[in-house]
XYZ file of C-alpha atoms in Angstrom:
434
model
C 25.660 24.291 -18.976
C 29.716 23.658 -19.689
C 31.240 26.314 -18.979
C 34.619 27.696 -17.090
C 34.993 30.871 -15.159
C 36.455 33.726 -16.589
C 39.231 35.781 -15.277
C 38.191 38.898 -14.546
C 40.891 40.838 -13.541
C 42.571 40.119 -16.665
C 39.876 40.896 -18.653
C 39.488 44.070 -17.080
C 42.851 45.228 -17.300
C 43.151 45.139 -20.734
C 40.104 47.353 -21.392
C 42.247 50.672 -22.254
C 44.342 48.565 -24.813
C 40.821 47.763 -26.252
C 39.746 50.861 -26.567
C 42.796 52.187 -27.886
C 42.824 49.571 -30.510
C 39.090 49.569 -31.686
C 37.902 50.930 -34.884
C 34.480 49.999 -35.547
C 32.698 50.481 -38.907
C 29.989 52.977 -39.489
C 26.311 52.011 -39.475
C 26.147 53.160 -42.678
C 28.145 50.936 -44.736
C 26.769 47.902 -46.805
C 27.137 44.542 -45.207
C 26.232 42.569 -48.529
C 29.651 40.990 -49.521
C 31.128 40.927 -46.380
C 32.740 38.022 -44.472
C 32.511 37.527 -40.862
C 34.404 35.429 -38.571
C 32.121 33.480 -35.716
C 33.326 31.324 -32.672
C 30.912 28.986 -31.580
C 31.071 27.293 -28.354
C 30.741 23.012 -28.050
C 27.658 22.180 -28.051
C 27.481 19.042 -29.270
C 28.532 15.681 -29.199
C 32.029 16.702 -30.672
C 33.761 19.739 -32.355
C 33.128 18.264 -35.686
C 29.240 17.480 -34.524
C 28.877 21.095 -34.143
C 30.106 22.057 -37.418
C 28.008 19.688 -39.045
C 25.258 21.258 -37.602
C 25.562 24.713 -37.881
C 27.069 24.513 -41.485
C 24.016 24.794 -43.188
C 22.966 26.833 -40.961
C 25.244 29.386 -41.700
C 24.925 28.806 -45.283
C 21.670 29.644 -45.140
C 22.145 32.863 -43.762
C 24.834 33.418 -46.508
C 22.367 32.829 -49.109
C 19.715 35.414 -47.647
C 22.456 38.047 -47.191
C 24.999 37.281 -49.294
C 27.325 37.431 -45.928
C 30.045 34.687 -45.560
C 30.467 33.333 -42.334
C 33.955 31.836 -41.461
C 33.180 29.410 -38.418
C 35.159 28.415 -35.522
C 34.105 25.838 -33.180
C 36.187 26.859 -29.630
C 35.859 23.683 -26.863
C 34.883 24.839 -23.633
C 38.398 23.977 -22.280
C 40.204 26.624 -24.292
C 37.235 29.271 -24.726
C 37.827 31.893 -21.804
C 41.704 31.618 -22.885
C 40.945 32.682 -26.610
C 38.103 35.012 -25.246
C 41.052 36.970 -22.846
C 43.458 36.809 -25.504
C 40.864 38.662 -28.010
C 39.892 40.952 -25.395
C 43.515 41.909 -24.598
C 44.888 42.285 -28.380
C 42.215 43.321 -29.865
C 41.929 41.157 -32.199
C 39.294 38.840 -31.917
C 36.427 37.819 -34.364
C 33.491 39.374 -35.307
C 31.007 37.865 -33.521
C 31.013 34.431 -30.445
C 29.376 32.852 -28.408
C 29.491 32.916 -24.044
C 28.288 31.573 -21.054
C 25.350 33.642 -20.270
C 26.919 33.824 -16.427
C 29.872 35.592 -17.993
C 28.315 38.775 -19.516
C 28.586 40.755 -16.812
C 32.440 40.354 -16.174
C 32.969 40.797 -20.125
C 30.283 43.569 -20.261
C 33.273 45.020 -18.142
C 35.868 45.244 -20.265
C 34.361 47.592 -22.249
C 35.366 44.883 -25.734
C 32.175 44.242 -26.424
C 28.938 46.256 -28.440
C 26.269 47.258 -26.471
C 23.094 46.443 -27.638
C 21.826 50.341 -27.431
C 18.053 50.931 -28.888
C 19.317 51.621 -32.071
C 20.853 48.285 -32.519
C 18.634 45.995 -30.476
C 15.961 47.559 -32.854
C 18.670 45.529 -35.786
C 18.389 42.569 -34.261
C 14.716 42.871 -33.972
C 13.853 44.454 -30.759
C 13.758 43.292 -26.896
C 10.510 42.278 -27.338
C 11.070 38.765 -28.821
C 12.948 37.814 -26.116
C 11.979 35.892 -22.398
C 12.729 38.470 -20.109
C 14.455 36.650 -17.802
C 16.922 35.010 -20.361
C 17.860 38.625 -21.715
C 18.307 39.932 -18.088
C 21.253 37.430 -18.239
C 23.201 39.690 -20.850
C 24.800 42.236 -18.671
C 25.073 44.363 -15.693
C 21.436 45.957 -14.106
C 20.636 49.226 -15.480
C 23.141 49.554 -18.567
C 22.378 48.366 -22.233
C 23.774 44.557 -22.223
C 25.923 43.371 -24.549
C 25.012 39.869 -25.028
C 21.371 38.586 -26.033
C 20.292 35.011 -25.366
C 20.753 31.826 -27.834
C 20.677 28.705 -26.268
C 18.131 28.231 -23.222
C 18.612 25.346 -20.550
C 16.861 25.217 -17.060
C 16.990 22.851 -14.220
C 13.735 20.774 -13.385
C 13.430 17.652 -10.780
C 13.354 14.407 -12.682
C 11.511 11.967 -10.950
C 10.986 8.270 -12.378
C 7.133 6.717 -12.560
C 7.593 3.687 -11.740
C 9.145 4.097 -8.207
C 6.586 6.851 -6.988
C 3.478 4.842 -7.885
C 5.287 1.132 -6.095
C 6.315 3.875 -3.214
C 2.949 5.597 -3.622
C 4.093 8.910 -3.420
C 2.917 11.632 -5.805
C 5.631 14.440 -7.591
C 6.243 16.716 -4.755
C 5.154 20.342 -4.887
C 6.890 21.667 -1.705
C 10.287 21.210 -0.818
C 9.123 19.074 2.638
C 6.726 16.550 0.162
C 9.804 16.130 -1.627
C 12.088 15.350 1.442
C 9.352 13.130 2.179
C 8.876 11.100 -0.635
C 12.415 10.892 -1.068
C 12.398 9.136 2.536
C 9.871 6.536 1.316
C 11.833 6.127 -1.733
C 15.617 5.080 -0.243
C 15.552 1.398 1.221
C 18.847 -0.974 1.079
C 18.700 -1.048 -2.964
C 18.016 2.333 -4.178
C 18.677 5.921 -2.743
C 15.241 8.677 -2.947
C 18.315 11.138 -4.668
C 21.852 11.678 -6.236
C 23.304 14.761 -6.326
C 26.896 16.133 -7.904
C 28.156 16.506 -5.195
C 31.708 17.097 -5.843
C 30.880 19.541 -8.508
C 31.970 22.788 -7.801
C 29.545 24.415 -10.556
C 26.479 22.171 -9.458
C 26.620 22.890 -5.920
C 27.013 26.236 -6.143
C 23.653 26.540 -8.698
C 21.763 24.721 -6.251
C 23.001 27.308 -3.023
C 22.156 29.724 -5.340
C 18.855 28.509 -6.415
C 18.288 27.264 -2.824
C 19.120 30.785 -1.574
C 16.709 32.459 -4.225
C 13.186 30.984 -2.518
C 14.018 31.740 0.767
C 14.568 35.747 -0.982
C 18.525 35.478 0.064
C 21.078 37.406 -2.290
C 25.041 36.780 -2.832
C 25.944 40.480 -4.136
C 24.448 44.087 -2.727
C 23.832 46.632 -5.046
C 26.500 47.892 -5.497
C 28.918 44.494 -5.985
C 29.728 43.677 -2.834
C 29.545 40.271 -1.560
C 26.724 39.153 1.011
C 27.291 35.393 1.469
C 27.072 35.223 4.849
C 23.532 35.757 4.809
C 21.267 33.623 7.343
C 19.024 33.210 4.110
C 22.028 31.695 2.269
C 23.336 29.896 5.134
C 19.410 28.125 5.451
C 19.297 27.714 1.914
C 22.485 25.356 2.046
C 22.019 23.631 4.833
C 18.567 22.532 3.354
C 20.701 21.160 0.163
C 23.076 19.270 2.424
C 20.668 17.918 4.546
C 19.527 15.682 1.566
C 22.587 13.594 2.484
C 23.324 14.695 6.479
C 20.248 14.335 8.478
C 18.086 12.863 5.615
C 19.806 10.470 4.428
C 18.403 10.235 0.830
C 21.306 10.942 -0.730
C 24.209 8.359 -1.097
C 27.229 9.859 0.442
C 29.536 8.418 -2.394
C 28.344 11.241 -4.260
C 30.332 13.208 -2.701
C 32.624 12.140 -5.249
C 30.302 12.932 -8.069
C 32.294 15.487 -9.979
C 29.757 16.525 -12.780
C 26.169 16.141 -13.515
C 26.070 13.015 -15.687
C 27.074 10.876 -12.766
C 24.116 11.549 -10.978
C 21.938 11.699 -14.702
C 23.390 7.887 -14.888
C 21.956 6.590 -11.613
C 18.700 8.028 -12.954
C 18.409 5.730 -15.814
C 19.612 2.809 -14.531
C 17.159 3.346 -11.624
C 19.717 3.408 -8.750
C 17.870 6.292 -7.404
C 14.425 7.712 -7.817
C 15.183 11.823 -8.277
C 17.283 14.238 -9.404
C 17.625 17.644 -10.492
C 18.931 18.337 -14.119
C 18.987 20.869 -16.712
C 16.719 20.035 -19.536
C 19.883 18.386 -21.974
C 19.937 15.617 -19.980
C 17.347 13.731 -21.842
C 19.911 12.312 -24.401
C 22.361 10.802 -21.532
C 19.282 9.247 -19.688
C 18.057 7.874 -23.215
C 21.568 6.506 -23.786
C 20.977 4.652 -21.089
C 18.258 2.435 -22.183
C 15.258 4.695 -20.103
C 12.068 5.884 -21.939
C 10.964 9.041 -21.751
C 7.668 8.516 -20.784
C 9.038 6.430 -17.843
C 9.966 9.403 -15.840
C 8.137 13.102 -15.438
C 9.545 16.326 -14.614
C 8.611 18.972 -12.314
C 9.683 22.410 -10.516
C 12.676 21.936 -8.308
C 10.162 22.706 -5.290
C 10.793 25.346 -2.860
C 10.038 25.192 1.094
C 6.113 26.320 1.968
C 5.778 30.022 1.632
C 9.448 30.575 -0.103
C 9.809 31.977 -3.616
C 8.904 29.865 -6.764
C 12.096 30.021 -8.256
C 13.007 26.524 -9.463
C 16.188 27.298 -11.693
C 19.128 30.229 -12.548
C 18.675 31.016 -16.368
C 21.258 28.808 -17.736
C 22.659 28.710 -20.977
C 24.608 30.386 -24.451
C 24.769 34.511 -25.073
C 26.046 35.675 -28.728
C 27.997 38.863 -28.334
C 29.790 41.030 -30.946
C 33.050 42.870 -30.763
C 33.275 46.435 -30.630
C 35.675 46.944 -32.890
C 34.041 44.718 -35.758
C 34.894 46.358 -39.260
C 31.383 44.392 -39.618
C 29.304 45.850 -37.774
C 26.041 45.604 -40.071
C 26.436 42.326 -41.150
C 27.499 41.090 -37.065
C 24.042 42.559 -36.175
C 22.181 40.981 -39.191
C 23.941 36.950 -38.054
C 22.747 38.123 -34.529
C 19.204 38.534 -35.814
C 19.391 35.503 -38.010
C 20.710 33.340 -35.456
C 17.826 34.821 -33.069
C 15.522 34.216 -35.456
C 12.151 31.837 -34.766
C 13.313 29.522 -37.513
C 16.818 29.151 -36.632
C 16.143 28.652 -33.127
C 13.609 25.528 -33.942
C 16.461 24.193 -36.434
C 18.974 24.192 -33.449
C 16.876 22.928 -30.693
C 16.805 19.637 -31.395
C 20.604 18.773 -31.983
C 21.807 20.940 -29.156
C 18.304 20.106 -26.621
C 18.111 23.616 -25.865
C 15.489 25.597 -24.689
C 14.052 28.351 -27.313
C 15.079 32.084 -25.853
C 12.380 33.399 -27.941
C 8.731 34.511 -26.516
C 5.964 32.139 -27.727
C 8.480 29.685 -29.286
C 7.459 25.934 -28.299
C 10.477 23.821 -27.382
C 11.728 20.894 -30.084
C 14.385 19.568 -27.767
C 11.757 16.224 -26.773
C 8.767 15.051 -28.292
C 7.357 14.410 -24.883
C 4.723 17.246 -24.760
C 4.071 17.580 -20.830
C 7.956 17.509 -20.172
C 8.584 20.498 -22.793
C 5.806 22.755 -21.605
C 7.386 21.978 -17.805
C 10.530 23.219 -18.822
C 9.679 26.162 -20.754
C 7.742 27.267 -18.236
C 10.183 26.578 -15.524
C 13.004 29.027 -18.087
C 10.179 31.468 -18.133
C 8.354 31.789 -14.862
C 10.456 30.398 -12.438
C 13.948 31.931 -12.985
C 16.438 34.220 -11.804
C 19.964 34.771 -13.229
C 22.804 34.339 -11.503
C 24.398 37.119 -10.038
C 25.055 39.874 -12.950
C 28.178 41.236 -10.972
C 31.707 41.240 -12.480
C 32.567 38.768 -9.411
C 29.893 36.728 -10.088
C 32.815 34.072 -11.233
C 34.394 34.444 -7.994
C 31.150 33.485 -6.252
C 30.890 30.137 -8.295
C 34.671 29.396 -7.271
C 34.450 29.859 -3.478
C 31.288 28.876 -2.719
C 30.880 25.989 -4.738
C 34.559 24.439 -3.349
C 33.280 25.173 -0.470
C 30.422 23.104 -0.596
C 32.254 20.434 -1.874
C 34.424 20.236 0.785
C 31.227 20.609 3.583
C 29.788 17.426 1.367
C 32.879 15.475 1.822
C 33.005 16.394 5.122
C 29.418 14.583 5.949
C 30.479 11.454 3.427
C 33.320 10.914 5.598
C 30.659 10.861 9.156
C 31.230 14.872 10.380
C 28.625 17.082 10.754
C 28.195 20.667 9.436
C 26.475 22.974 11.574
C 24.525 26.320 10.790
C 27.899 27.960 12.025
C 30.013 26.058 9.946
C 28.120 26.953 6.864
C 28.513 30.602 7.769
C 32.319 30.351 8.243
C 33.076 28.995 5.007
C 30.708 31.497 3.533
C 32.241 34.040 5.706
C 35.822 32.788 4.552
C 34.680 32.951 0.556
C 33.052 35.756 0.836
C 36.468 37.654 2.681
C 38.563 36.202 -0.540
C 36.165 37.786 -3.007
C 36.567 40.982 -0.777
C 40.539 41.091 -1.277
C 40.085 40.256 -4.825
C 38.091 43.347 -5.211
C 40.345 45.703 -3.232
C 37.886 45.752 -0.110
């Protein structure tokens, strides 16, 4: 997923001005007639791609309501600036779209509606939902106040070709996969690529890593817990790939975002990698079939957890002090509707949020049942603190800098891994006041 960390402790200090300046419409009132504005994150190939797409869309919606919808398509580069600046003035549109890893620090502010019964009943109950996805919209134990729209997970792309020369069969364990991954690097290709100089990818995969051997980054109450022995085994085992493995290419330590490693893929440089589901168009691009490589659960170690992916991907949220409040919770509904959500799959190769809903992002049957079961089986959201963007920043830099350590021939040690944890997780400390 694009997305850019949001700065809490600006967000949070404008929550009284919010407040103060919030006037939100009663329930009552009709919503037929109304206009509302929307801001809709890039998801496509351009800003303009994305209003192309979502303009009939929303005219749709217009003719079953009779709402207008003003649209704003915000790149991700400029999104959390326009987000703080709503939050702080108050004046912000009607209804937008997030990163789902960002509910809990806006859930914070106290800007945004919660979705109470009354109006997750509007926008047709928590029912329709995959659990796990709508777990993603705010903090544990209150009412969140962003639901799903957009669904992307991570699964282990593996090509055909090289496992049946190599003889190796898709790996179910995390050790079958280091294994095959040995057979599969030899002078021309590498078993894996990784981002490795991607801040936001290395610190999914200590997260992920972390999850199946049952470790946890926050306590219960918010503090951090980095330092963990089960996070400090779950990175090492992700660093590994490229330090006393060897399947990894240590140039990717300058890999600073997924595609780089998506690109190897299709022009067969390497055999694996792990990649959220909307990298099918990139490996395409590149001249590879999809039937010429399968997909499968990012495997965990024997006897860990069967968590394979954090629940990536797009949240719609509503102001609180929408003088459109109706009508914001009818376009939530609409745009979390079964139909809508089949209509958008395929242009933005998303994963459907909704229970039951069958995936339209491939045509390759086996690969979009693997997916939507890894979104709804084998998931766990990232942490749904108000630091959680903190986390991501700390840990992931520090990874990068413990992968460019190995490219350049050091070694990272178990106590080295918990000393840079330990050092990230004494900055997110101070940050909080601890």
């Amino acid at each position: 997923m694009r997305k850019r960390a949001i700065a809490v402790a600006a967000l949070a200090a404008a929550v009284s001005l919010v407040v103060a300046g919030c006037s939100s419409s009663g329930s009552g009132s009709s919503s037929s007639g109304a206009t509302l504005t929307y801001w809709a994150s890039n998801q496509g190939t351009s800003l303009d791609n994305d209003k192309q797409v979502l303009t009939p869309v929303l005219d749709d919606f217009t003719k079953q309501t009779g709402i207008k919808v003003k649209l704003e398509v915000i790149g991700w580069n400029d999104l959390q600036t326009r987000i703080q600046t709503a939050v702080t003035s108050g004046q912000g549109p009607d209804v937008l779209n997030i990163g789902n890893t960002w509910a809990a620090s806006l859930q914070a502010t106290g800007a945004f509606l919660p979705f109470d019964d009354a109006n997750m009943k509007a926008i047709g109950g928590s029912d329709k939902f995959v659990k796990a996805a709508l777990d993603t919209g705010g903090a544990e134990g209150k009412p969140v106040t962003s639901v799903p729209l957009y669904g992307l997970a991570y699964g282990l792309y593996y090509n055909k070709k090289m496992f049946t020369d190599a003889g190796v069969q898709p790996p179910t364990t995390w050790e079958e996969l280091v294994a095959a991954a040995k057979k599969l690097t030899n002078g021309s290709q590498y078993g894996f690529a990784l981002a490795a100089g991607s801040y936001t990818e290395n610190v999914h995969f200590a997260f992920i890593n972390s999850a199946q051997n049952g470790g946890e980054w926050f306590d219960k109450k918010g503090n951090p817990t980095f330092d963990s022995q089960a996070n400090i085994d779950g990175i090492k085992r992700y660093l590994d790939l490229m330090q006393s493995d060897k399947v990894v290419n240590p140039s990717n330590a300058q890999y600073d975002n997924g595609v780089q490693a998506v690109n190897d893929f299709a022009t067969g440089k390497v055999a694996m990698i792990l990649s959220q589901n909307n990298a099918d168009a990139s490996i395409v691009a590149n001249g590879m079939k999809n039937d010429q490589y399968g997909v499968v659960p990012f495997p965990a170690p024997e006897g860990g957890k069967d968590i394979a992916t954090f629940i990536a991907g797009i949240n719609l949220s509503i102001f609180k002090n929408t003088k459109q409040k109706d009508a914001a919770l009818k376009f939530v509904k609409y745009m979390t509707s079964e139909d809508v959500q089949t209509t958008l799959g395929k242009p933005y190769a998303s994963l459907p949020v909704l229970n039951d809903a069958k995936p339209v992002f491939t045509d390759n049957a086996e690969e979009a049942a693997t997916f939507q079961k890894i979104y709804n089986d084998m998931s766990k959201p990232l942490p749904l603190v108000p630091a959680e963007d903190q986390f991501e920043n700390t840990v992931g830099k520090a990874m990068n800098d413990m992968f460019a350590k190995i490219a350049t021939g050091s070694t990272v040690s178990d106590a080295d891994i918990k000393a840079a944890l330990k050092n990230a997780q004494d900055q997110v400390k101070q940050s909080l006041g601890g």
